[in-house]
mmCIF file of C-alpha atoms in Angstrom:
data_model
loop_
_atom_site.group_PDB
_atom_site.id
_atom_site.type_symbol
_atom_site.label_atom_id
_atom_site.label_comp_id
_atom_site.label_asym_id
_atom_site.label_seq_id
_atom_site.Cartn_x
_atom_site.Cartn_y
_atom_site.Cartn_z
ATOM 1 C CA UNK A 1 0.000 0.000 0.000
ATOM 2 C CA UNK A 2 1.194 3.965 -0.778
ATOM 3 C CA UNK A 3 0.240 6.998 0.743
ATOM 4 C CA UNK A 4 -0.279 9.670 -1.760
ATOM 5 C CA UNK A 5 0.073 13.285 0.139
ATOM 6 C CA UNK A 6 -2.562 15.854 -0.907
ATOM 7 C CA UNK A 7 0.071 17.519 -2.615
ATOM 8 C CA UNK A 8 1.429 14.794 -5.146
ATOM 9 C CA UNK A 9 -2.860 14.492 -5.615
ATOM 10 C CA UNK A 10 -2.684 17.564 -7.567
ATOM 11 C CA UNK A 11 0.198 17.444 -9.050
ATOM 12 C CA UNK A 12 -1.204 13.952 -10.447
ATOM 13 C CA UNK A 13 -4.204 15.693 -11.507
ATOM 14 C CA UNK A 14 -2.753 18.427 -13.565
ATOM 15 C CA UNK A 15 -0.522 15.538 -15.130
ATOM 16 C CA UNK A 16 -3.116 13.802 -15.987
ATOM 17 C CA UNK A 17 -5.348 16.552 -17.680
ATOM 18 C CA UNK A 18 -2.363 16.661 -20.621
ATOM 19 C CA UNK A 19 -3.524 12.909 -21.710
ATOM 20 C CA UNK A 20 -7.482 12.763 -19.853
ATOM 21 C CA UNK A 21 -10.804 14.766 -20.128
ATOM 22 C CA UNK A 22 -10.423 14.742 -15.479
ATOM 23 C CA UNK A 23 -13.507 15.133 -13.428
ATOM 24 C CA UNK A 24 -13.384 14.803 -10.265
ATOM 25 C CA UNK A 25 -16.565 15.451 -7.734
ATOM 26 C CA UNK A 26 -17.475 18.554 -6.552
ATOM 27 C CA UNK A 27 -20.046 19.904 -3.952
ATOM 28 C CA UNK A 28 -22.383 22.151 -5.750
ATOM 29 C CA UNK A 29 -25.182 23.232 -3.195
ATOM 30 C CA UNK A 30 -25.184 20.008 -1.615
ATOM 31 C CA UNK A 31 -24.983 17.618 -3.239
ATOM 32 C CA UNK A 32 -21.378 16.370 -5.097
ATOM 33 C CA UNK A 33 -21.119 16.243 -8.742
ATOM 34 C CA UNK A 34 -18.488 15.079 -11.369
ATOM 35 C CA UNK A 35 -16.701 18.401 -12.532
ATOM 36 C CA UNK A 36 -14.303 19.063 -15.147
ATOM 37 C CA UNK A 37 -10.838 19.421 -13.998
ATOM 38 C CA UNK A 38 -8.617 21.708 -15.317
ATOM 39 C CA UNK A 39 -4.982 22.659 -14.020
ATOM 40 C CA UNK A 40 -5.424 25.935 -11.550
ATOM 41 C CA UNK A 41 -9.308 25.861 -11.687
ATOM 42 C CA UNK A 42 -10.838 27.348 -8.429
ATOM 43 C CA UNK A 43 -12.275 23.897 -7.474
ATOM 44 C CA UNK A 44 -12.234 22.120 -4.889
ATOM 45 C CA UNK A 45 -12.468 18.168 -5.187
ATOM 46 C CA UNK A 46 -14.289 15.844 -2.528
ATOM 47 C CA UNK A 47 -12.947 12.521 -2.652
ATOM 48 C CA UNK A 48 -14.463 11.022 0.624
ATOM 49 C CA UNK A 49 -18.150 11.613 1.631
ATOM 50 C CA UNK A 50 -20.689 9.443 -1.019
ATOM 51 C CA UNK A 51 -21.228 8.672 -4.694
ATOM 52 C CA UNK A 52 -21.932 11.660 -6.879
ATOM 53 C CA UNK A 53 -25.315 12.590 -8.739
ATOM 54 C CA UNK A 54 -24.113 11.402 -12.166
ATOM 55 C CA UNK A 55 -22.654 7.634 -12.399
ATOM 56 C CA UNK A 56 -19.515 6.456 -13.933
ATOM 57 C CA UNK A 57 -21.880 5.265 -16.559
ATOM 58 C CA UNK A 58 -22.680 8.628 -18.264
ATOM 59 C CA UNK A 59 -18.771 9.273 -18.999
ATOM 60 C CA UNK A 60 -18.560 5.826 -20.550
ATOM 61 C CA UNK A 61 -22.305 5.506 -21.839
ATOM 62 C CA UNK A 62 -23.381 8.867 -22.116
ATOM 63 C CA UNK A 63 -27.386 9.328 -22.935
ATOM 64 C CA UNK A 64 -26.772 10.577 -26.433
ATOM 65 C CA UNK A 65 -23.866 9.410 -28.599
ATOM 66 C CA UNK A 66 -23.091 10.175 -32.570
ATOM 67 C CA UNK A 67 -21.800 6.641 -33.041
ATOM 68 C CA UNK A 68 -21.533 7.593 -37.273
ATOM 69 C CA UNK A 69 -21.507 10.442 -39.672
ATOM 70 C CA UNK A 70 -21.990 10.126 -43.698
ATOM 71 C CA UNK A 71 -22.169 6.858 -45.428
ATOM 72 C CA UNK A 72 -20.775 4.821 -42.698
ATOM 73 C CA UNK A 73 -17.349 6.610 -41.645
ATOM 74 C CA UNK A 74 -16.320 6.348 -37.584
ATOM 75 C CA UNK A 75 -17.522 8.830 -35.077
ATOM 76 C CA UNK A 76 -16.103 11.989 -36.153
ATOM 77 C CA UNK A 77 -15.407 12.730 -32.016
ATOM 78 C CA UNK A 78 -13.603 9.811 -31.454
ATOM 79 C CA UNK A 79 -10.538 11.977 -31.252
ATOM 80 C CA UNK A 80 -11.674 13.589 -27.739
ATOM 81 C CA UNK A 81 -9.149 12.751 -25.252
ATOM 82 C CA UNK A 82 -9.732 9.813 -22.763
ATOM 83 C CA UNK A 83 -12.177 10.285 -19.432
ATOM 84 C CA UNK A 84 -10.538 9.966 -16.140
ATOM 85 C CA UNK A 85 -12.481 9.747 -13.549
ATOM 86 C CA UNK A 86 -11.556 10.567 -9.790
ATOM 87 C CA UNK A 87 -13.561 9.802 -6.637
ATOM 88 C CA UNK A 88 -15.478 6.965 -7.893
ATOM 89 C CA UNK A 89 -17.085 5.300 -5.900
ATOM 90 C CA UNK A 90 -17.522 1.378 -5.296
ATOM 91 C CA UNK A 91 -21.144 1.156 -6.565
ATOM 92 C CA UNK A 92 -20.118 2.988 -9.421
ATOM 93 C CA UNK A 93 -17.744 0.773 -10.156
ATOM 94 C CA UNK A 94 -20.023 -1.899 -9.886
ATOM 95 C CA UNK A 95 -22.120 -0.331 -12.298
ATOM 96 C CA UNK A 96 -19.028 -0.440 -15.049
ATOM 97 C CA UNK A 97 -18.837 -4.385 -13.887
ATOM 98 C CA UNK A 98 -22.229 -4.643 -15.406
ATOM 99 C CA UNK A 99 -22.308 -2.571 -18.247
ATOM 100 C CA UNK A 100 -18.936 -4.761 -19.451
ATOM 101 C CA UNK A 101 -21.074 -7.554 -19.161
ATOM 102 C CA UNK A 102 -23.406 -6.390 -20.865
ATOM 103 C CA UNK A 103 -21.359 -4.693 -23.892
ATOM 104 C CA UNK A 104 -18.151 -6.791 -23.378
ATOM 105 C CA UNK A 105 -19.177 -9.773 -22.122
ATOM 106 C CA UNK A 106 -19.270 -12.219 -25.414
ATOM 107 C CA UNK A 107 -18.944 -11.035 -29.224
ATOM 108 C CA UNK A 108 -19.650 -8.746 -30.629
ATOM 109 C CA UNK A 109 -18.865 -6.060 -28.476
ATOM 110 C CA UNK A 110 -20.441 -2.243 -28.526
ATOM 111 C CA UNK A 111 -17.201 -0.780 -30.212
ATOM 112 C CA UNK A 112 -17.451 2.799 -29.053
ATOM 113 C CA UNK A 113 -18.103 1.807 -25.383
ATOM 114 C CA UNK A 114 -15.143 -1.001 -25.511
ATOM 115 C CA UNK A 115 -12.925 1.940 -26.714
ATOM 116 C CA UNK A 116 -13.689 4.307 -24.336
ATOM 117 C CA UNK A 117 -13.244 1.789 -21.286
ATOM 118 C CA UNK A 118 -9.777 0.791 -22.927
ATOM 119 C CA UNK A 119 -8.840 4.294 -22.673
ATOM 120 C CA UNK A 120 -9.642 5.721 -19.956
ATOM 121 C CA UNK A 121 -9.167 5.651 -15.959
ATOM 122 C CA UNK A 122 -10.588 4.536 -12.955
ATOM 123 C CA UNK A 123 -9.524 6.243 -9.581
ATOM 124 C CA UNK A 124 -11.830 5.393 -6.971
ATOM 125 C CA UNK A 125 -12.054 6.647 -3.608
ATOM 126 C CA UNK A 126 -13.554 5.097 -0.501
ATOM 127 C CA UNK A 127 -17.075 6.256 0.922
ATOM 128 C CA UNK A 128 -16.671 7.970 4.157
ATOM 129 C CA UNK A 129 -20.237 9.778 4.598
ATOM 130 C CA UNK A 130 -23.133 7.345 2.999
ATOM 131 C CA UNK A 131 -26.609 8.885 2.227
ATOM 132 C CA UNK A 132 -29.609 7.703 4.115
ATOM 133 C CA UNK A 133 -30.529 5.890 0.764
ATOM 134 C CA UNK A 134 -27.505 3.732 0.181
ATOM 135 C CA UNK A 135 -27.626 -0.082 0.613
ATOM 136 C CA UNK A 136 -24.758 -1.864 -1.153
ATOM 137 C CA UNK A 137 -24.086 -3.839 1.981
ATOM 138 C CA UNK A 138 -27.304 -5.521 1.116
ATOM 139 C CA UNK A 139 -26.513 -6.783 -2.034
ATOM 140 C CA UNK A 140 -23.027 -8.212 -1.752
ATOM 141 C CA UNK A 141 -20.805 -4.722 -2.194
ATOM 142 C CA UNK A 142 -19.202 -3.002 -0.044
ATOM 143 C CA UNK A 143 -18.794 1.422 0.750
ATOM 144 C CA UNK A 144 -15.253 0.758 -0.974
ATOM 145 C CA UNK A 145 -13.729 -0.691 -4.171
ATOM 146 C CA UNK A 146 -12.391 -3.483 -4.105
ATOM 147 C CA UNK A 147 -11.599 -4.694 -7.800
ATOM 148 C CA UNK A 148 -12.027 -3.420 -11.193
ATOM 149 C CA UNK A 149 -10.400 0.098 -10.607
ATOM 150 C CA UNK A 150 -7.332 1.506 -11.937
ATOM 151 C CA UNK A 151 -6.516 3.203 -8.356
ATOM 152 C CA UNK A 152 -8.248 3.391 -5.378
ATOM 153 C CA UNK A 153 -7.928 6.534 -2.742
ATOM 154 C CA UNK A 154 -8.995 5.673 1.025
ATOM 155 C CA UNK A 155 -8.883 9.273 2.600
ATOM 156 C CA UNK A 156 -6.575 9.193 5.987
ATOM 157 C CA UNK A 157 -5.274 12.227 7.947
ATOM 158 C CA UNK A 158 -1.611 12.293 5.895
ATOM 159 C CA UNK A 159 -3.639 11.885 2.357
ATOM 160 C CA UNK A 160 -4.599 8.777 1.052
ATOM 161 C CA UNK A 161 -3.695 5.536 1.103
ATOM 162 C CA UNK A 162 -3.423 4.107 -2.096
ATOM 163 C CA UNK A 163 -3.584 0.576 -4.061
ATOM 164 C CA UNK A 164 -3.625 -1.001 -7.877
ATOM 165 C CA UNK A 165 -6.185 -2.909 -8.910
ATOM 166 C CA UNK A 166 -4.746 -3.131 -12.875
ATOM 167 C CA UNK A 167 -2.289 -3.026 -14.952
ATOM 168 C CA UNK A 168 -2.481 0.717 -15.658
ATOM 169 C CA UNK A 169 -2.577 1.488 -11.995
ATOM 170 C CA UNK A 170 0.647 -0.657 -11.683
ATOM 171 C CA UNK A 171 2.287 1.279 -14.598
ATOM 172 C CA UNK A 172 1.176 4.828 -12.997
ATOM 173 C CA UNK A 173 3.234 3.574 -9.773
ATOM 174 C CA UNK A 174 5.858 2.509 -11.143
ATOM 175 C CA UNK A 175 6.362 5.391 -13.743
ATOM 176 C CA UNK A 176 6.015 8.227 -10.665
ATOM 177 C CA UNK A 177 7.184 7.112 -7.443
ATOM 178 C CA UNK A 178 7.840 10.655 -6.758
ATOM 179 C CA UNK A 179 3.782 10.326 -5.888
ATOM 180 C CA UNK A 180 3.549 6.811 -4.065
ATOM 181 C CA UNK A 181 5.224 6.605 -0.567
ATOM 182 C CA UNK A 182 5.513 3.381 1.377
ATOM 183 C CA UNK A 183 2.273 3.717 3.728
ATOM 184 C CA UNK A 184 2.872 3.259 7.292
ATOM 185 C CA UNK A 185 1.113 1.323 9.800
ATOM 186 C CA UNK A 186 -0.588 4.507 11.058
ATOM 187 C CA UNK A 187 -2.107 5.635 7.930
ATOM 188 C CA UNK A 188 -3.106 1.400 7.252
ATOM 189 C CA UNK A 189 -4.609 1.484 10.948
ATOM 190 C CA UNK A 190 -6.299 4.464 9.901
ATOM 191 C CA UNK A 191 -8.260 2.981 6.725
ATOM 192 C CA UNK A 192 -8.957 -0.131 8.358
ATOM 193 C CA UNK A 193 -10.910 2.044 11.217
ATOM 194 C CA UNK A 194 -13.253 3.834 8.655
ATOM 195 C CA UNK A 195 -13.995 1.324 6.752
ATOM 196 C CA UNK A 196 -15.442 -0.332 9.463
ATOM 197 C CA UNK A 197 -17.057 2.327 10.579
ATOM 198 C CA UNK A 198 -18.695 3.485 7.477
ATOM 199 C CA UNK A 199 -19.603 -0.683 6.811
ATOM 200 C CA UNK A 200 -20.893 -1.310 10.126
ATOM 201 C CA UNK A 201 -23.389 2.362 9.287
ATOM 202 C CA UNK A 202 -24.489 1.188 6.034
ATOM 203 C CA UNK A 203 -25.568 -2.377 7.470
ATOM 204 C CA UNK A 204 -27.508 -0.483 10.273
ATOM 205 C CA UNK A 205 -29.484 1.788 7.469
ATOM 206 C CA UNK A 206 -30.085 -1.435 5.533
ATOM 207 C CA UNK A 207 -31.613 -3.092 8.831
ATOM 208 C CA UNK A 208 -33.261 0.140 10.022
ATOM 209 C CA UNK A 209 -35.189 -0.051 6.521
ATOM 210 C CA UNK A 210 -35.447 -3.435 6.246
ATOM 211 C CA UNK A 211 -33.508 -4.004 3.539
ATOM 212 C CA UNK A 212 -33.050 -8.027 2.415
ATOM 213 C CA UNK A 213 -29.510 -9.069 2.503
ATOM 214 C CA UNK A 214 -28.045 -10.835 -0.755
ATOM 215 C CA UNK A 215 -28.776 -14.395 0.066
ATOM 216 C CA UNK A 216 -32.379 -13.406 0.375
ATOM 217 C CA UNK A 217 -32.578 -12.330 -3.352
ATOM 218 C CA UNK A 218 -31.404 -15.368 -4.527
ATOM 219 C CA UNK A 219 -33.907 -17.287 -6.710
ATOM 220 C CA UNK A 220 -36.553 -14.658 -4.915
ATOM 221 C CA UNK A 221 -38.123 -13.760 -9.264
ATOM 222 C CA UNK A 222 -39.048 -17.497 -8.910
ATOM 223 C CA UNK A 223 -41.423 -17.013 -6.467
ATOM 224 C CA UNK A 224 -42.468 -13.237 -7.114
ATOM 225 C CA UNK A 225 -42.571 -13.683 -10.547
ATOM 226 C CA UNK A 226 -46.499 -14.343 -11.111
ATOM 227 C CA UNK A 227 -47.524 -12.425 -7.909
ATOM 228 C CA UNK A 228 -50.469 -9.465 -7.714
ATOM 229 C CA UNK A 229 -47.809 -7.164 -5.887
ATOM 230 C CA UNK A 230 -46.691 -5.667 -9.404
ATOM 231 C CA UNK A 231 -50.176 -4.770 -9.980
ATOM 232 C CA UNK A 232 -50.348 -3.312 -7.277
ATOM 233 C CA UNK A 233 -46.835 -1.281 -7.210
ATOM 234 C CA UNK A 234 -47.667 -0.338 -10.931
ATOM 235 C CA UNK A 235 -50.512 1.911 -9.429
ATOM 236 C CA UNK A 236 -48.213 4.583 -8.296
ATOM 237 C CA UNK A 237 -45.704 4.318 -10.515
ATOM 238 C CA UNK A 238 -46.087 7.455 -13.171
ATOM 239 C CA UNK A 239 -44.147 5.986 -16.138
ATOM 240 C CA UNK A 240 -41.433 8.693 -16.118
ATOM 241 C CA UNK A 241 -38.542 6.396 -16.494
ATOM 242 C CA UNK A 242 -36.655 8.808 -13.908
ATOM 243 C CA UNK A 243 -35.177 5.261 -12.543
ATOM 244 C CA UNK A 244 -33.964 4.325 -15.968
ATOM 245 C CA UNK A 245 -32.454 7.590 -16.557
ATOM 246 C CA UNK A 246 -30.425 7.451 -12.850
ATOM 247 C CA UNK A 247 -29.215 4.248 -12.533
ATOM 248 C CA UNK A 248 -25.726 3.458 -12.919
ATOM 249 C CA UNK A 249 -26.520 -0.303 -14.429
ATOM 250 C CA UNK A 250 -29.281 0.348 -17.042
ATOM 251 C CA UNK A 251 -27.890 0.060 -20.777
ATOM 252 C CA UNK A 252 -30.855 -0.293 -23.030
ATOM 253 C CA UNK A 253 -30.094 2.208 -26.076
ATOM 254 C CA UNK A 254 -31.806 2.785 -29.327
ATOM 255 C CA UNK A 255 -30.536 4.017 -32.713
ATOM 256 C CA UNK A 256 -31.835 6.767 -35.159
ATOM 257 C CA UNK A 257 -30.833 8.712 -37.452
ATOM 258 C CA UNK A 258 -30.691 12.679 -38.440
ATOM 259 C CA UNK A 259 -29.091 15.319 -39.897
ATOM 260 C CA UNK A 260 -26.054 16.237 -38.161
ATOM 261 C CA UNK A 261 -24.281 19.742 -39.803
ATOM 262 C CA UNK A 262 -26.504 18.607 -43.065
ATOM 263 C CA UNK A 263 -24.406 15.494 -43.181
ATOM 264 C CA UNK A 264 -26.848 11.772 -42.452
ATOM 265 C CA UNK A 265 -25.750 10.796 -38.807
ATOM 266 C CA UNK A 266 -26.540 8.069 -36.399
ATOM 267 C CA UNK A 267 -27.016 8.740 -33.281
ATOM 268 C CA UNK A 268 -26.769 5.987 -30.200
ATOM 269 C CA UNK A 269 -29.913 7.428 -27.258
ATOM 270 C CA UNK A 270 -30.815 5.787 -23.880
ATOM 271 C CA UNK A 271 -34.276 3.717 -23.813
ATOM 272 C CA UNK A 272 -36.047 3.421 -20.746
ATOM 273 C CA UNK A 273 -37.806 -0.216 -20.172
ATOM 274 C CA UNK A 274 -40.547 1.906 -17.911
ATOM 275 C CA UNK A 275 -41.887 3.287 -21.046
ATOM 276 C CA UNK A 276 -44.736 1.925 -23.462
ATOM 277 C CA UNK A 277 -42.729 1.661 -26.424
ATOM 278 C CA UNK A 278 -40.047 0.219 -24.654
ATOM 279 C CA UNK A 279 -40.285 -3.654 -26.163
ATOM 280 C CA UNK A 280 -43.297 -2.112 -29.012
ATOM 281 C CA UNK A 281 -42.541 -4.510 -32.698
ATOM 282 C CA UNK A 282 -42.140 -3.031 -36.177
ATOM 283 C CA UNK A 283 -46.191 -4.520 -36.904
ATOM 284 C CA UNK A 284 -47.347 -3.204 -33.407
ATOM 285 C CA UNK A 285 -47.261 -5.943 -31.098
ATOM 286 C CA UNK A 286 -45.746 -5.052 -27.493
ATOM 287 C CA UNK A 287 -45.343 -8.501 -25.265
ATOM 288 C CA UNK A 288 -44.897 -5.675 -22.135
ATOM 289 C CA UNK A 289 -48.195 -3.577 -23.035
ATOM 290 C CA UNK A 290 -49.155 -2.947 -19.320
ATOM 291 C CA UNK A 291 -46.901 -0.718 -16.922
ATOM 292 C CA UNK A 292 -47.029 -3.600 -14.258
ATOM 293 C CA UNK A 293 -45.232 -5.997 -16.813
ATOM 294 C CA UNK A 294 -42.789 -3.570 -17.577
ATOM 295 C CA UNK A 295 -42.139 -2.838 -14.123
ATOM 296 C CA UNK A 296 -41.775 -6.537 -13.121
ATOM 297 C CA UNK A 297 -39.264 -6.955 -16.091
ATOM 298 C CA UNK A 298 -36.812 -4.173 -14.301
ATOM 299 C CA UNK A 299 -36.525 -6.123 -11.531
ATOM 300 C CA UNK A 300 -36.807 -9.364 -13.540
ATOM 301 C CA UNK A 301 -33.760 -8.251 -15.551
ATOM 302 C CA UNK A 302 -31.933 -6.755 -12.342
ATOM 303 C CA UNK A 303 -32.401 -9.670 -9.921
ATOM 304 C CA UNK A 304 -32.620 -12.824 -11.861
ATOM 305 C CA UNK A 305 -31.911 -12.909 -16.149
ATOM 306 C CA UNK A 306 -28.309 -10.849 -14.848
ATOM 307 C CA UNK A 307 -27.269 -13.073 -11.895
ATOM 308 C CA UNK A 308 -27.933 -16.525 -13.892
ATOM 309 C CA UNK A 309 -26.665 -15.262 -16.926
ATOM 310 C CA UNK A 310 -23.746 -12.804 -16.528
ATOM 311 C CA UNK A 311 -22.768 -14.046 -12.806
ATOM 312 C CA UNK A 312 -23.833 -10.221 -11.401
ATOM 313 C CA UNK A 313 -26.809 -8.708 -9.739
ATOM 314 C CA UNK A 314 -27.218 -5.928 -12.270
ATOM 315 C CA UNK A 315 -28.273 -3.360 -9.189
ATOM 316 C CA UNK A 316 -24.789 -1.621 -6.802
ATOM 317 C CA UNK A 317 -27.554 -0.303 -3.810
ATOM 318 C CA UNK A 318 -26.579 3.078 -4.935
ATOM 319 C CA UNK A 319 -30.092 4.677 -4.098
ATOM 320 C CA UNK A 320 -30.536 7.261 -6.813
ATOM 321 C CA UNK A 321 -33.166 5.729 -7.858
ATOM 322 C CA UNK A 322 -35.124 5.860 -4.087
ATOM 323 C CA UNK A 323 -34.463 10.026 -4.807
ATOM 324 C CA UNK A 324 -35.040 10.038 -8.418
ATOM 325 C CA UNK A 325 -38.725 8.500 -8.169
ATOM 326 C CA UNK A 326 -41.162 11.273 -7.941
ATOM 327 C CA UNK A 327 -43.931 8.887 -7.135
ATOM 328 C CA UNK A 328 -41.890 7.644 -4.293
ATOM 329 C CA UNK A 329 -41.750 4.115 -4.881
ATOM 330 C CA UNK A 330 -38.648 2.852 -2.619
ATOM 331 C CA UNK A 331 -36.323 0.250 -4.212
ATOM 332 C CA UNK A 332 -35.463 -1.270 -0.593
ATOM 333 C CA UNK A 333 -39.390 -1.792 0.341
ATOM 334 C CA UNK A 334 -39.948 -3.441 -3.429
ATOM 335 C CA UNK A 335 -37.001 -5.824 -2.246
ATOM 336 C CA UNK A 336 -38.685 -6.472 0.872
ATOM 337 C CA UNK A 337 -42.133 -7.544 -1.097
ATOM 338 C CA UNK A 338 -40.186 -9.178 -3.300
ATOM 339 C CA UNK A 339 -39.079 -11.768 -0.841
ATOM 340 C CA UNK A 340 -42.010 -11.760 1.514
ATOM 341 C CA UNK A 341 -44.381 -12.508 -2.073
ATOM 342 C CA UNK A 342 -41.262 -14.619 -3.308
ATOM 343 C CA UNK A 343 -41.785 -17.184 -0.561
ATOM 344 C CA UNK A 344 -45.847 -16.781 0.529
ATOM 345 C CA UNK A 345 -46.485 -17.444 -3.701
ATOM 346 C CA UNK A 346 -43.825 -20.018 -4.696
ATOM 347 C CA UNK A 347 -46.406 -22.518 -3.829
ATOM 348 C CA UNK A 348 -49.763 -20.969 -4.921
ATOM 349 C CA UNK A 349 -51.254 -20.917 -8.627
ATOM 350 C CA UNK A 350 -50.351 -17.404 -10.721
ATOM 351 C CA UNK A 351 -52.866 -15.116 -9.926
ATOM 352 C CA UNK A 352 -51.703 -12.483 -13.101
ATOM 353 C CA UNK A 353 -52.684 -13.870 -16.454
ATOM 354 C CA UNK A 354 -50.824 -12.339 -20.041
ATOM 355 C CA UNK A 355 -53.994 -10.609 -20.537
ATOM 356 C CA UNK A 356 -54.748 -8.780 -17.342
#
């Protein structure tokens, strides 16, 4: 383990603006978001505290993407430098886990989304203030990184203790030392201690609200899968897709095309499964026509089709969807009926038909 003084922090950031587009989180009435970094900006970065309004997912999967321009040529902004991101957080990085999965996980890949994950940089940075919303403890993770960073930042009182999860994290090491001291057993001590602390707080949040823990979910679609309760959270739900748009896991895109500076361009746009035309056909049929199916499928594709297929519950307990929802329906409490409908209906008859 390194310590990496405050200091050699910027002096790594303003190094790595000449090769990266840098954002690092910033607290902008309230609430942190990823910022653009540039080398003497009047910004100050947070790397502690808790994940930042945008996910890592919008840097690598942003919502709207040229992906061609003309008759077929390459996306004319591929030559924007890299993203390197700073002060990500270890749902976030589950997030990326998934979305490689999803794009990377067996051919062919989503070229302009390999690309930009080949290029760019993970530093993540250990939670040290969760929000009241946050629940990875429940589903396996924990409020720090653990793999599939570049670096990860634990803040301590002499900076921030530092370790390599990759390749390019080793190669960043080994090319400045004049950054990475030898960490000593004080500033170790001192990273152990919070995250402990900031574990042992999450796990209380998830048990204040109930929250089931990941064993729980296991195999729980089995069982919830033909229940009423979808029906019946479907009522409040208002179709807005505001949980789509948040989370850090969702990766459903479409593909249209425009004019672009009067050239024909094809543009790559976020779907939302939420919405009515979601899964509609080219002759009209929809096999999700009613808001309850399309709700179930969220957590059907979450909770069950991503842990049997890809090996990964396709949710990090971030909570941005809990705040996003303006109808307030509560991830954590739809867990908690999943499992309690999971168990009372695996051995009664379907009670919701194809054609309710």
């Amino acid at each position: 383990m390194y310590l990496v003084s405050k200091t050699s922090l910027d002096q790594f950031l303003a190094w790595a603006c000449g090769s990266y587009r840098v954002f690092v989180p910033v607290n902008r009435n309230g609430a942190l978001h990823f910022t653009r970094y540039e080398p003497g900006a009047p910004i100050a970065a947070d790397l502690g505290v808790c994940r930042a309004s945008e996910s890592a997912r919008d840097f690598f999967f942003p919502p709207r993407k040229r992906v061609a321009l003309g008759l077929g040529g390459d996306d004319a902004e591929s030559s924007e430098k890299p993203v390197c991101l700073v002060g990500v957080k270890a749902c976030d990085v589950h997030g990326l886990a998934v979305l490689d999965a999803a794009f990377l996980g067996q051919a062919p890949h989503e070229p302009l989304y390999a690309r930009e994950r080949a290029r760019g940089l993970i530093i993540a940075s250990d939670c040290t203030a969760p929000r009241e919303t946050c629940f990875c403890t429940a589903i396996g993770e924990h409020p720090h990184a653990w793999v599939d960073f570049d670096l990860n930042l634990t803040p301590v009182p002499r900076g921030y203790v530092a370790v390599s999860a990759s390749e390019k994290g080793d190669r960043l090491i080994a090319e400045h030392p004049e950054w990475f001291a030898l960490a000593a057993d004080e500033d170790i001590v001192a990273r152990e201690t919070l995250r402990s602390r900031i574990e042992r707080q999450v796990r209380a949040q998830c048990a204040a609200a109930g929250v089931p823990d990941r064993a729980a979910l296991d195999g729980v679609m089995d069982g919830a899968y033909d229940s009423g309760f979808w029906r019946d959270l479907a009522s409040a739900c208002v179709e807005c897709g505001a949980c789509n748009t948040v989370c850090p896991t969702c990766h459903c895109f479409l593909l249209h095309d425009t004019l672009d500076a009067g050239e024909n361009a094809r543009f790559r746009t976020w779907d939302a499964c939420l919405l009515k035309d979601f899964a509609r056909c080219a002759g009209g049929g929809n096999p999700r026509a009613k808001l309850w199916m399309r709700l179930r499928n969220r957590f059907d594709k979450k909770f069950s089709y991503f842990p049997e297929t890809a090996g990964i519950i396709a949710c990090t307990g971030c909570g941005r969807c809990v705040t996003a929802c303006p109808a307030r329906i509560d991830i954590r409490s739809v867990l908690r009926k999943m499992v309690d409908h999971g168990r009372r209906d695996q051995s009664i008859p379907a009670v919701i038909g194809p054609g309710a």
